PDB file of C-alpha atoms in Angstrom:
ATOM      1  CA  UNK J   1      -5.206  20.855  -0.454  1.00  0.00           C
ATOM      2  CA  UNK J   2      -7.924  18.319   0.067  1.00  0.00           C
ATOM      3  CA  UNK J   3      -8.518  17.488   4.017  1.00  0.00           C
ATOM      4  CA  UNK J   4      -7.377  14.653   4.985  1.00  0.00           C
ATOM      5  CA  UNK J   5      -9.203  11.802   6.270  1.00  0.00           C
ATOM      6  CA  UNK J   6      -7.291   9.184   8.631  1.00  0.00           C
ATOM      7  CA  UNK J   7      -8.899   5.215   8.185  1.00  0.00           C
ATOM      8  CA  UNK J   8      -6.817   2.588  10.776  1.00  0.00           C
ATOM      9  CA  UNK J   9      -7.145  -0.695   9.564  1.00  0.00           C
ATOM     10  CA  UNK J  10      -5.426  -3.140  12.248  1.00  0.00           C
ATOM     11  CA  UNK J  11      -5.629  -5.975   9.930  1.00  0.00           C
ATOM     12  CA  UNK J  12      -2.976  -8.824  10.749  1.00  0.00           C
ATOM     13  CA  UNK J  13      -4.880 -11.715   9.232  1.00  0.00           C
ATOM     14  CA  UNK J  14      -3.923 -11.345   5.228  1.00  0.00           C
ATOM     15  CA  UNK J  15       0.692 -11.446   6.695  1.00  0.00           C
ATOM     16  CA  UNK J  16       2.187 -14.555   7.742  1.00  0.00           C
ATOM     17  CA  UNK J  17       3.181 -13.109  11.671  1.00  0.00           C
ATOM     18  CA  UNK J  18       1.477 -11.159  14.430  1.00  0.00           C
ATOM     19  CA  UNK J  19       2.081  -7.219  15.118  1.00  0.00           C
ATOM     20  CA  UNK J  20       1.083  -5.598  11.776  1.00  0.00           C
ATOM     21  CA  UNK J  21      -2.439  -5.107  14.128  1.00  0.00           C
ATOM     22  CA  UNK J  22      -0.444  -2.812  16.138  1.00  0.00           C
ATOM     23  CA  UNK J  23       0.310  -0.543  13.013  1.00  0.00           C
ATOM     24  CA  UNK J  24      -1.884   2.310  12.630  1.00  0.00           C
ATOM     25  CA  UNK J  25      -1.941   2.893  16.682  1.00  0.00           C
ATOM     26  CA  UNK J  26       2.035   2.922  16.278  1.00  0.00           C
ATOM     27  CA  UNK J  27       2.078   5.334  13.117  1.00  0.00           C
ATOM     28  CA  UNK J  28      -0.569   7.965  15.044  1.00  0.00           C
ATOM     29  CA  UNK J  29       1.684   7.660  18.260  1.00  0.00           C
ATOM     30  CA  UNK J  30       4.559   9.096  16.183  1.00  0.00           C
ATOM     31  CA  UNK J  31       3.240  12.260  15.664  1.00  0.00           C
ATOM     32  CA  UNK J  32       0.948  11.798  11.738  1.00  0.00           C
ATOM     33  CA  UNK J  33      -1.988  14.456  13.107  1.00  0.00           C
ATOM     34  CA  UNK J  34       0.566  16.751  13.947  1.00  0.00           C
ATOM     35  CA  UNK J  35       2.820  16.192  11.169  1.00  0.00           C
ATOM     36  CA  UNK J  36      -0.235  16.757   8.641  1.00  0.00           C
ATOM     37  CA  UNK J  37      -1.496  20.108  10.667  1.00  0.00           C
ATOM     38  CA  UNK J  38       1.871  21.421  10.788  1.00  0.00           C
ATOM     39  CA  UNK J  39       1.730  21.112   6.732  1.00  0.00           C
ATOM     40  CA  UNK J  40      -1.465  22.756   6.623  1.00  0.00           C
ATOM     41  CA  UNK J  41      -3.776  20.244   6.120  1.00  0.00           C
ATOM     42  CA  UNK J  42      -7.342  19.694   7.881  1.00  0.00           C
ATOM     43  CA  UNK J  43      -7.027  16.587   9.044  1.00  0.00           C
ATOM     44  CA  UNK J  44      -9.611  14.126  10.586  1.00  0.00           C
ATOM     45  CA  UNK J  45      -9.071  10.760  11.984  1.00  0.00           C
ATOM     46  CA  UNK J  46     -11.803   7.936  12.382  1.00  0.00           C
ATOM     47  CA  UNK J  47     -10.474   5.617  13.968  1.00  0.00           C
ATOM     48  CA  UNK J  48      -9.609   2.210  13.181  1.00  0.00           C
ATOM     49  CA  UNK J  49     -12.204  -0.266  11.309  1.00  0.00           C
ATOM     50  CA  UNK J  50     -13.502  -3.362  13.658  1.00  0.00           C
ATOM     51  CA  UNK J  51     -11.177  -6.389  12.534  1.00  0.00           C
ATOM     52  CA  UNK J  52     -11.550 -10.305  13.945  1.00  0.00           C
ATOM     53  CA  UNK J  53      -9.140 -11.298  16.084  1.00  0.00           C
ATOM     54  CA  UNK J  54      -6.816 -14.535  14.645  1.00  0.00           C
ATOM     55  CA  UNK J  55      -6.941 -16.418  17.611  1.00  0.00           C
ATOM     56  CA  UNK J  56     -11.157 -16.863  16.934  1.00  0.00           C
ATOM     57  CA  UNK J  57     -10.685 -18.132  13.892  1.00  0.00           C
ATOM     58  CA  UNK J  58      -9.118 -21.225  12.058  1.00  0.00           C
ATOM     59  CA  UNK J  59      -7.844 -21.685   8.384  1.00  0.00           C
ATOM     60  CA  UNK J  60     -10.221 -23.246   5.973  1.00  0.00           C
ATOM     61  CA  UNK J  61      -8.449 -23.351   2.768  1.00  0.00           C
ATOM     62  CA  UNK J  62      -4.370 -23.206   3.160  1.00  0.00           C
ATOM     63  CA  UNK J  63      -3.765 -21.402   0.241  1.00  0.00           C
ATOM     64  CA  UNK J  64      -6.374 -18.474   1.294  1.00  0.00           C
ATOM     65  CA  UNK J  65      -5.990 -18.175   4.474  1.00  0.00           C
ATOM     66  CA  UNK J  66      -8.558 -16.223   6.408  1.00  0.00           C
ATOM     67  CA  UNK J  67     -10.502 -15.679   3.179  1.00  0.00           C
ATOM     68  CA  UNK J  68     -13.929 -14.766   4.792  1.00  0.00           C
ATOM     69  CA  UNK J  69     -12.759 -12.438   7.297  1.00  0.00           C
ATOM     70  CA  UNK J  70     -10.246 -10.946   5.439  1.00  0.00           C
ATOM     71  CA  UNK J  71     -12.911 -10.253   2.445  1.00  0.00           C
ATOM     72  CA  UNK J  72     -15.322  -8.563   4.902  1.00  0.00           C
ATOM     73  CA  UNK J  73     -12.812  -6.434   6.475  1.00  0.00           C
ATOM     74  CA  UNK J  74     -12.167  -5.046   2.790  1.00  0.00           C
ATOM     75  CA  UNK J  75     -15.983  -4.859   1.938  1.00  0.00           C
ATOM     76  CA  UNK J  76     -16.253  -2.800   4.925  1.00  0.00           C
ATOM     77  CA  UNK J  77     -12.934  -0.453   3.946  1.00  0.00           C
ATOM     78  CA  UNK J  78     -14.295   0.086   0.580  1.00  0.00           C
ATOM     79  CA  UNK J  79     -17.467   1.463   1.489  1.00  0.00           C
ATOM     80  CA  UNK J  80     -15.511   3.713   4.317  1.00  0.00           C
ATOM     81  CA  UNK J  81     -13.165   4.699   1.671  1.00  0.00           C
ATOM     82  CA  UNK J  82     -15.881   5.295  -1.144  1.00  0.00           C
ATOM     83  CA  UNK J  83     -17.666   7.548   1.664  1.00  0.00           C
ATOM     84  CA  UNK J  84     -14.666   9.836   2.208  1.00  0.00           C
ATOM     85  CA  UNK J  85     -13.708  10.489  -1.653  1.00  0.00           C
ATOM     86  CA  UNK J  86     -17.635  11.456  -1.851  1.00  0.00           C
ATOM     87  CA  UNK J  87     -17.400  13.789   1.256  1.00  0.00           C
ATOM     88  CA  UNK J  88     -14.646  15.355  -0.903  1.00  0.00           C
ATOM     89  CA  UNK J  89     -11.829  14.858   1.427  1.00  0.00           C
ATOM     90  CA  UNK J  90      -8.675  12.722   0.938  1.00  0.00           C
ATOM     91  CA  UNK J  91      -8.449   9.239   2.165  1.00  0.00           C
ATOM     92  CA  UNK J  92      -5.262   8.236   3.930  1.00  0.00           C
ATOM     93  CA  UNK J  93      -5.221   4.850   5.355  1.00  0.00           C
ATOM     94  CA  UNK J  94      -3.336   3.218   7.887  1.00  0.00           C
ATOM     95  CA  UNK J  95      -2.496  -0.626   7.831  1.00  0.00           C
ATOM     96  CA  UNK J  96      -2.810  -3.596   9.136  1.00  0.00           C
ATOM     97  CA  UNK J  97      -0.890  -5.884   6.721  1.00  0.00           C
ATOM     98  CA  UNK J  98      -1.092  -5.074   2.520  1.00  0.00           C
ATOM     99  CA  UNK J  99      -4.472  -7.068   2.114  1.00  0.00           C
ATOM    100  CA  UNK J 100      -6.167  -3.924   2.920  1.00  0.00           C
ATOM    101  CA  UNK J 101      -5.390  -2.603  -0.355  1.00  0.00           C
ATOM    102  CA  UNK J 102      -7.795  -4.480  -2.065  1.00  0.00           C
ATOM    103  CA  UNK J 103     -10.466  -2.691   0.174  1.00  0.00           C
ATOM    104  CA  UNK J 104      -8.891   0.912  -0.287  1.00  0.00           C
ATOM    105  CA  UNK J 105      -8.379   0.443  -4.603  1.00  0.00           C
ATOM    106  CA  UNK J 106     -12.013  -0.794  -4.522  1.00  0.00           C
ATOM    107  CA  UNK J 107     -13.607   2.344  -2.490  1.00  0.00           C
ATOM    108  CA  UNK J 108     -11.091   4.765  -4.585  1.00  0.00           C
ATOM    109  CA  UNK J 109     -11.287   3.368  -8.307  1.00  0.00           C
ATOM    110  CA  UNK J 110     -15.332   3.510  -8.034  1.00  0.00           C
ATOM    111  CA  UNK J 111     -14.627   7.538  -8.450  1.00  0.00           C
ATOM    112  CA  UNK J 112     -12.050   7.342 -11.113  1.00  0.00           C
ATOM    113  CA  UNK J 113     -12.663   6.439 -15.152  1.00  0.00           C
ATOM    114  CA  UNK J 114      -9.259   5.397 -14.746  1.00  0.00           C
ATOM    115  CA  UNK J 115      -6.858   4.921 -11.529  1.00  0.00           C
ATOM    116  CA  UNK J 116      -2.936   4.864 -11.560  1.00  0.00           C
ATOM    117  CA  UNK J 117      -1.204   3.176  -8.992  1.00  0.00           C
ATOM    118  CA  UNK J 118       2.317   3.181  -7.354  1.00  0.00           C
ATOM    119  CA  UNK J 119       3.102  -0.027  -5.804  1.00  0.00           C
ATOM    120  CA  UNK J 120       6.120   1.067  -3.502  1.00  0.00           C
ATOM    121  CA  UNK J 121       7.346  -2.262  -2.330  1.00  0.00           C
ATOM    122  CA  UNK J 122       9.764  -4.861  -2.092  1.00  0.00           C
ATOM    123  CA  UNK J 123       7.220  -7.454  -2.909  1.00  0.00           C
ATOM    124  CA  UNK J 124       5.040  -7.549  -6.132  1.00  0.00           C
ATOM    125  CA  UNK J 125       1.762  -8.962  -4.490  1.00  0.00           C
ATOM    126  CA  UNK J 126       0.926 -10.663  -7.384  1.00  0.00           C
ATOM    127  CA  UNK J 127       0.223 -14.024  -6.249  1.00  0.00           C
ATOM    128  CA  UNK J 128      -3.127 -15.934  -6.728  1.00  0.00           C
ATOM    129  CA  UNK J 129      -4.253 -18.712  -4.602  1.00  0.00           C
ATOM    130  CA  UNK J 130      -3.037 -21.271  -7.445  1.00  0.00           C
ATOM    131  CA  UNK J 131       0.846 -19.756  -7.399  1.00  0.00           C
ATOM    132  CA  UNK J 132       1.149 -18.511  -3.899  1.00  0.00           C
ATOM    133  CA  UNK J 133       3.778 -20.398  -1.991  1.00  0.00           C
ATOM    134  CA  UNK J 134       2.194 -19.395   1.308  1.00  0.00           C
ATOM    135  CA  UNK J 135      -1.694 -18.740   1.328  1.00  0.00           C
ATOM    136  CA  UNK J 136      -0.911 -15.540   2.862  1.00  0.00           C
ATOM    137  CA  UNK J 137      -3.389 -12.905   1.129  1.00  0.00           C
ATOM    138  CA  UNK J 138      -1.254  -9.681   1.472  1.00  0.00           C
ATOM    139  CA  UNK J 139       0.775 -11.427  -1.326  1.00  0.00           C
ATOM    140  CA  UNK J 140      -2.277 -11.379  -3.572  1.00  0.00           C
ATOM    141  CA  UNK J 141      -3.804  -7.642  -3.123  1.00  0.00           C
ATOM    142  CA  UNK J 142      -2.327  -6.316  -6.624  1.00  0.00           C
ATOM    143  CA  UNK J 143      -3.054  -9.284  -8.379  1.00  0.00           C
ATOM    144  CA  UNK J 144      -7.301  -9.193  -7.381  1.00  0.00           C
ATOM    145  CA  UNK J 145      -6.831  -5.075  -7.902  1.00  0.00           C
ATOM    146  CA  UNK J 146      -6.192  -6.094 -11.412  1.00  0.00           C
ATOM    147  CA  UNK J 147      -8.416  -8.524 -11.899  1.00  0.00           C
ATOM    148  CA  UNK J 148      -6.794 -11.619 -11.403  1.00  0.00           C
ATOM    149  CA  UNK J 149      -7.456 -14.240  -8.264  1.00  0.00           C
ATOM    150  CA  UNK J 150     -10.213 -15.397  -6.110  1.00  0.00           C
ATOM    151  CA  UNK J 151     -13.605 -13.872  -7.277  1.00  0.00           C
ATOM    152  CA  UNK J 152     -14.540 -13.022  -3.372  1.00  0.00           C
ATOM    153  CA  UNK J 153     -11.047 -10.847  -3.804  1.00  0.00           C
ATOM    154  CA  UNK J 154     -11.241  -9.976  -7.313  1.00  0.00           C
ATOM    155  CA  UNK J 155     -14.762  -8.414  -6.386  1.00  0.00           C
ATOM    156  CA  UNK J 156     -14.735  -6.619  -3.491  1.00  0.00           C
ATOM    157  CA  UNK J 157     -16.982  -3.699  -3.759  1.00  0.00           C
ATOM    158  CA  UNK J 158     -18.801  -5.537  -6.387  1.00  0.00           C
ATOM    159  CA  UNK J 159     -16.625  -4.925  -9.421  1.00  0.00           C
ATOM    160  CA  UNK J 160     -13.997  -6.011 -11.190  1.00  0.00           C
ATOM    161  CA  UNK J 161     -11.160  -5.048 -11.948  1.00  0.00           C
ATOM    162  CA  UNK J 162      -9.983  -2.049 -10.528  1.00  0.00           C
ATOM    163  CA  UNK J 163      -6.972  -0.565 -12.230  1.00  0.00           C
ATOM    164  CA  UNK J 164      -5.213  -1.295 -15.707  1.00  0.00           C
ATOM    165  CA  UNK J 165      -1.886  -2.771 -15.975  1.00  0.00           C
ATOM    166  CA  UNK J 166      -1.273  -0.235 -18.157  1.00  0.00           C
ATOM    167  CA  UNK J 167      -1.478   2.460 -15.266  1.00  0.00           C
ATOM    168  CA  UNK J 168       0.428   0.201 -12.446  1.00  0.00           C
ATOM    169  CA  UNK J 169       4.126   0.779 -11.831  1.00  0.00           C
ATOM    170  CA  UNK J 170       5.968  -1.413  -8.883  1.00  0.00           C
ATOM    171  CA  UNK J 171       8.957   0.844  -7.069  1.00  0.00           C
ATOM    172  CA  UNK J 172      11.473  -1.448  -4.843  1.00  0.00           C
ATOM    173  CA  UNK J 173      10.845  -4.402  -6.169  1.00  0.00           C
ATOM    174  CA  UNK J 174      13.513  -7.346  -5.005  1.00  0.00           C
ATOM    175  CA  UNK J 175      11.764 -10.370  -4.035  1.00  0.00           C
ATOM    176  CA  UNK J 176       9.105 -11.771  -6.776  1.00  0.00           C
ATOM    177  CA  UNK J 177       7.566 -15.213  -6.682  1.00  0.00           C
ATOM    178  CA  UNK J 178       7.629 -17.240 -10.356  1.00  0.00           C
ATOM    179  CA  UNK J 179       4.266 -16.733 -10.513  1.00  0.00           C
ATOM    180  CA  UNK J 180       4.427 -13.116 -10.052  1.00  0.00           C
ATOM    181  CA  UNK J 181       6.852 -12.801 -12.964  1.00  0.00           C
ATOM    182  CA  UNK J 182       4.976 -14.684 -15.081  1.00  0.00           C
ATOM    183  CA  UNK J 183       2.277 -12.511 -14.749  1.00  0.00           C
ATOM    184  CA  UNK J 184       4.138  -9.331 -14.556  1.00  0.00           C
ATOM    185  CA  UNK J 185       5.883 -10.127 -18.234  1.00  0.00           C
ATOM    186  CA  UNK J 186       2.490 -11.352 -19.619  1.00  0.00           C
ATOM    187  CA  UNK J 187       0.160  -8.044 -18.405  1.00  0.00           C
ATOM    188  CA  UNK J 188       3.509  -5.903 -19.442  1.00  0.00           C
ATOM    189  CA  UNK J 189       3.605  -4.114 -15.850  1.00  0.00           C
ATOM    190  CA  UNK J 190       6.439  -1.540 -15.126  1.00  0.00           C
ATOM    191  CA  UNK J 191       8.250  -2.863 -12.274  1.00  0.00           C
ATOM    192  CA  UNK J 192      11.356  -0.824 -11.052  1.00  0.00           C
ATOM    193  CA  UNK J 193      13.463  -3.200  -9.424  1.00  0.00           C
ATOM    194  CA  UNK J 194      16.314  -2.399  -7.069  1.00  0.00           C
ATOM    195  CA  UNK J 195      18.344  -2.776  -9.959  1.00  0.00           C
ATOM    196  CA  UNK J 196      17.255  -0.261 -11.684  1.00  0.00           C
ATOM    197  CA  UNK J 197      17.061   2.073  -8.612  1.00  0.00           C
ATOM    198  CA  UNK J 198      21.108   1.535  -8.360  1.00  0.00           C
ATOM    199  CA  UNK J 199      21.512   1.994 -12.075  1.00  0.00           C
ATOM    200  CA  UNK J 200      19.508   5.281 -13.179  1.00  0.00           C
ATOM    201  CA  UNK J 201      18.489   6.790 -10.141  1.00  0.00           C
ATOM    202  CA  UNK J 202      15.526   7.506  -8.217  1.00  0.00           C
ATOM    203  CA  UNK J 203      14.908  10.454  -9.494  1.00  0.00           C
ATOM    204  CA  UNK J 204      14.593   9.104 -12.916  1.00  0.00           C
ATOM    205  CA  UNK J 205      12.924   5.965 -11.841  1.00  0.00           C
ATOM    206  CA  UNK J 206       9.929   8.116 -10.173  1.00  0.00           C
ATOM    207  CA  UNK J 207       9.798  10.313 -13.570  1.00  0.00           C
ATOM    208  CA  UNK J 208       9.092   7.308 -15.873  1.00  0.00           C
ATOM    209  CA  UNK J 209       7.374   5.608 -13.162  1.00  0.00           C
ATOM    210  CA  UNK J 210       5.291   9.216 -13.039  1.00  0.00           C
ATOM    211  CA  UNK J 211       4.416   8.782 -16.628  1.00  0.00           C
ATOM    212  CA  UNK J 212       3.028   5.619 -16.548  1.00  0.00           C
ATOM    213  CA  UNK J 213       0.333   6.198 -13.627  1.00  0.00           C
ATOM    214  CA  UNK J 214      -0.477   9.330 -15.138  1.00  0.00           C
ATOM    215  CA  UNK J 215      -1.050   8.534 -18.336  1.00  0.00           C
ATOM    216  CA  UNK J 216      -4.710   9.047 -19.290  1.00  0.00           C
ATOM    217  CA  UNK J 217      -5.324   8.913 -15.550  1.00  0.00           C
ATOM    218  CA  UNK J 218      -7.831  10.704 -13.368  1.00  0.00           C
ATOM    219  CA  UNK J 219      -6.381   9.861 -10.158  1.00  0.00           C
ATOM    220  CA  UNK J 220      -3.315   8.117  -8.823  1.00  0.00           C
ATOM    221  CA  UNK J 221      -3.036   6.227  -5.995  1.00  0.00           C
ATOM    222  CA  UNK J 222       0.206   5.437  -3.234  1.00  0.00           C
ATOM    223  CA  UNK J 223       0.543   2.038  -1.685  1.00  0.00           C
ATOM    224  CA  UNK J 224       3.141   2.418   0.616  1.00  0.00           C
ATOM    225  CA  UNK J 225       4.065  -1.191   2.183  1.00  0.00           C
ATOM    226  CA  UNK J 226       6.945  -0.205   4.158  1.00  0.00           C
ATOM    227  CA  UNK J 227       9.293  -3.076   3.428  1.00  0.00           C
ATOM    228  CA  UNK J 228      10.033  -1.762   0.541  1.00  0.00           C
ATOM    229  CA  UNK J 229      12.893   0.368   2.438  1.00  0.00           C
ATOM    230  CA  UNK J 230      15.960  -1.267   3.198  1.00  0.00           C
ATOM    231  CA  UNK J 231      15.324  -2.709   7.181  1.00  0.00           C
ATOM    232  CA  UNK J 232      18.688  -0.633   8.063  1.00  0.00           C
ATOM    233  CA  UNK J 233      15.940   1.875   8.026  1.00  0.00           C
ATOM    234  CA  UNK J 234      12.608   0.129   8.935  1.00  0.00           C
ATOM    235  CA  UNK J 235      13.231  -2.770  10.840  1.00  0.00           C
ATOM    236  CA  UNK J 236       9.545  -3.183  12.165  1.00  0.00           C
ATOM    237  CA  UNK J 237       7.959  -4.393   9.213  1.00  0.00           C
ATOM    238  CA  UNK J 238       6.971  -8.589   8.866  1.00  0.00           C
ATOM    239  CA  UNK J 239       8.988  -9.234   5.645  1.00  0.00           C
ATOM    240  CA  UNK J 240      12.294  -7.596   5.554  1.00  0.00           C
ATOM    241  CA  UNK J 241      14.142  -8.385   2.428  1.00  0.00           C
ATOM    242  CA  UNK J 242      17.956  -6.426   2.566  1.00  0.00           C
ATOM    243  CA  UNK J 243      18.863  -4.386  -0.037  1.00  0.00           C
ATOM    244  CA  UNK J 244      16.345  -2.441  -0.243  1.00  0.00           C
ATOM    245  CA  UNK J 245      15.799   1.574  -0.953  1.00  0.00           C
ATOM    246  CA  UNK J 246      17.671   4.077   1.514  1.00  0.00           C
ATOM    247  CA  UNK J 247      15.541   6.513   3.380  1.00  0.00           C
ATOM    248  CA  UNK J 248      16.982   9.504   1.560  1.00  0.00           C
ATOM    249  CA  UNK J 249      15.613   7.963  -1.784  1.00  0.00           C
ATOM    250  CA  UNK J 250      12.302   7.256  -0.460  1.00  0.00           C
ATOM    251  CA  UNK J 251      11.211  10.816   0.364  1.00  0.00           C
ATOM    252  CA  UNK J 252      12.592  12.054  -3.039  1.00  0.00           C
ATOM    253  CA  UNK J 253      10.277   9.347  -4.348  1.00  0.00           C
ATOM    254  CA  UNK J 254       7.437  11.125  -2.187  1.00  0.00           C
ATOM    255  CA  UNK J 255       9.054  14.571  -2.886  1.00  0.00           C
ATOM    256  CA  UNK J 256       8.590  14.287  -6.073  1.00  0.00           C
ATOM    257  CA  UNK J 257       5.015  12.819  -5.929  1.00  0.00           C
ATOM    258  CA  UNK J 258       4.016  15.557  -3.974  1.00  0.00           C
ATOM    259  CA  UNK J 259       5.326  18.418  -6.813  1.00  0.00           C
ATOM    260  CA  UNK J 260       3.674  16.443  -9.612  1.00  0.00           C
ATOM    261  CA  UNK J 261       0.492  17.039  -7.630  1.00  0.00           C
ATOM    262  CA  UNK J 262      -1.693  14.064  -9.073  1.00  0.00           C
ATOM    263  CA  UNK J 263      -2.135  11.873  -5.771  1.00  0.00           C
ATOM    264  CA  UNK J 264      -5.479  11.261  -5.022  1.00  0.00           C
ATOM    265  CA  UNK J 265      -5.630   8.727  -2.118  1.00  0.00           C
ATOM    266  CA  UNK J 266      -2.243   6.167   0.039  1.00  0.00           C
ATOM    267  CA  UNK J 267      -2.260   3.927   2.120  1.00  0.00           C
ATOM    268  CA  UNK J 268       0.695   3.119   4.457  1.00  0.00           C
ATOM    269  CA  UNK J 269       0.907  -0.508   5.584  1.00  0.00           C
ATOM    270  CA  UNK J 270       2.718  -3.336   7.587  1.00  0.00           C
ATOM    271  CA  UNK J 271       4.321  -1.235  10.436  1.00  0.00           C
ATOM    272  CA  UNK J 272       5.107  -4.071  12.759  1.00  0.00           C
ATOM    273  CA  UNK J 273       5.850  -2.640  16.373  1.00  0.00           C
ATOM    274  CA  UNK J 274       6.919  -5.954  17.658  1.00  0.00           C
ATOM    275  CA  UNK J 275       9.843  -6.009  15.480  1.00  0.00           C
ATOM    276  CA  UNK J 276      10.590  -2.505  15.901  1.00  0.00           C
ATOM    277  CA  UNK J 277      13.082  -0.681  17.465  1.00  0.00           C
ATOM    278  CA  UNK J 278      11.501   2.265  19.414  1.00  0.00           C
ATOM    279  CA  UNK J 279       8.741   2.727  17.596  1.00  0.00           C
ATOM    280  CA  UNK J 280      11.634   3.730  14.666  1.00  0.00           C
ATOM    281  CA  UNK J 281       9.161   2.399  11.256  1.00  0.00           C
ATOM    282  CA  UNK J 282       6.771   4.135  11.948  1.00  0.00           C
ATOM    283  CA  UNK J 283       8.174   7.541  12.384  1.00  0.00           C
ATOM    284  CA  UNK J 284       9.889   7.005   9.052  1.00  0.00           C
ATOM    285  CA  UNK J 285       6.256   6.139   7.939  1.00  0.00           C
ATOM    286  CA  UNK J 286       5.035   9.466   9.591  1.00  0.00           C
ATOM    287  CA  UNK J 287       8.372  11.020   7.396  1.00  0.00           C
ATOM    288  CA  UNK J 288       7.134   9.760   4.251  1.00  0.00           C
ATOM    289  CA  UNK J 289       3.575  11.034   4.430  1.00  0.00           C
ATOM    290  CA  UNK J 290       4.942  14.384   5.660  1.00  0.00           C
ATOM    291  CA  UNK J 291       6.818  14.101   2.189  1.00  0.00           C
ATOM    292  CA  UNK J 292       4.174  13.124   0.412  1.00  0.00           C
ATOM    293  CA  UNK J 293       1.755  15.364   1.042  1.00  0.00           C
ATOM    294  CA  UNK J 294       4.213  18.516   0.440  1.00  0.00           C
ATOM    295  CA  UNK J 295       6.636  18.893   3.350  1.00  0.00           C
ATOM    296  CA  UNK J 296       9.899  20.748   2.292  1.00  0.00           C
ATOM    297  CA  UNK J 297      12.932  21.675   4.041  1.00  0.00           C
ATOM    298  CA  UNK J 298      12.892  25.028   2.432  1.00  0.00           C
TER     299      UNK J 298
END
């Protein structure tokens, strides 16, 4: 039981509305120190990382919006992440909007030969600035992980890429972009679309899906955008898509993370407390992680 390490990262700029800033304030409110204490964890929290403010600043390019900024903040979560791994202690970071996983994969895979990732989502984030339909970056943080995008993305934390497609499995899936399929059929991802979920299970879906980040792998890595639950259950997030996976589902997906014992580093993004309904998202974010990291009924 690594400690734990708590990063905030009240990023808003990379999503398309306002309140995902609010997110890691609204996830430690609910209770996540205690929760991980109460596990048995040591856990330590640093605060959140200095963001700009949106209002300061004015789109350049429409189909990167906030490029700069959003780049820096990343540069600056990748070196804070990188840090933490080297202190020996997990890192556990709190979002802000899903751009911030470009900064968290690129402080993380620096450690690892090779890095598995579960993309737990209802989005694949596999847009590039030449198929995005909305020049909103938090739709292209899986896409520059692997490789694939603008080079100030596709190089934060001066490498490229990060993870294999190989080692990348999507969870929730229910919303994809043409571009994202395209690119998801020609790299060969495993995506695990709602579709499947209803057809073989979760249980199953996180056993194959556990195969495929762990195969070869020295580390595997949970990004947790919480959309991918069905917004009967998490209405505070900034893209709701219905349909998605029931609550129950979602902690056997983390249950049964936490037994195969292989999870190295999460993130747990786009809590949005304006569209919440007392503070309700982000104590089922607070749920997960107790999940995830081990908690049991019995």
């Amino acid at each position: 039981m690594k400690p734990i390490t708590v990063i905030g990262v009240p990023l808003d700029l990379g999503s398309g509305r306002r309140g995902v800033d609010m997110g890691p304030s609204a996830i430690r409110y609910a209770n996540l120190h205690e929760k991980l204490t109460k596990i048995g964890f040591d856990v330590e929290d640093i605060g959140n990382l200095s963001v700009p403010t949106l209002e300061t600043y004015k789109v350049i390019d429409p189909k990167l919006k906030y490029l700069d900024e959003i780049v820096a903040v990343n540069e600056k979560l990748a070196e804070t992440v990188s840090e933490t791994v080297e202190k020996g202690r997990f890192p556990l970071v709190l979002g802000g909007d899903h751009s911030i996983a470009i900064g968290t994969i690129a402080g993380v895979a620096k450690h690892h030969r090779k890095l598995g990732v579960i993309w737990f989502d209802a989005h694949g984030d596999l847009n590039t600035h030449e198929t995005t339909p909305s020049g909103n970056i938090h739709g292209m943080s899986l896409a520059a992980s692997l490789g694939y995008g603008h080079e100030k993305l596709v190089h934060c934390g001066g490498y490229a890429p990060k993870v294999g497609p190989e080692n990348v499995v999507i969870i929730g899936a229910r919303e994809l972009d043409p571009g994202e399929r395209k690119l998801i059929k020609e790299l060969g991802i495993r995506v695990f679309t709602m579709h499947d979920i209803d057809r073989i299970g979760m249980a199953r879906v996180m056993e194959e899906a556990l195969k495929v980040v762990t195969d070869g792998t020295d580390g595997v890595h949970l990004s947790l955008d919480l959309d991918g639950l069905d917004p009967k259950d998490c209405p505070g997030v900034g893209t709701p898509v219905v349909g998605g996976i029931t609550y129950r589902e979602s902690h056997l997906a983390m249950e049964m993370l936490a037994e195969a014992k292989v999870l190295t580093s999460a993130e747990f993004v786009e809590v949005n407390p304006i569209l919440d309904i007392g503070n309700k998202t982000a104590k089922v974010a607070v749920a997960l992680v107790g999940s995830a990291f081990g908690e049991i009924v019995l």
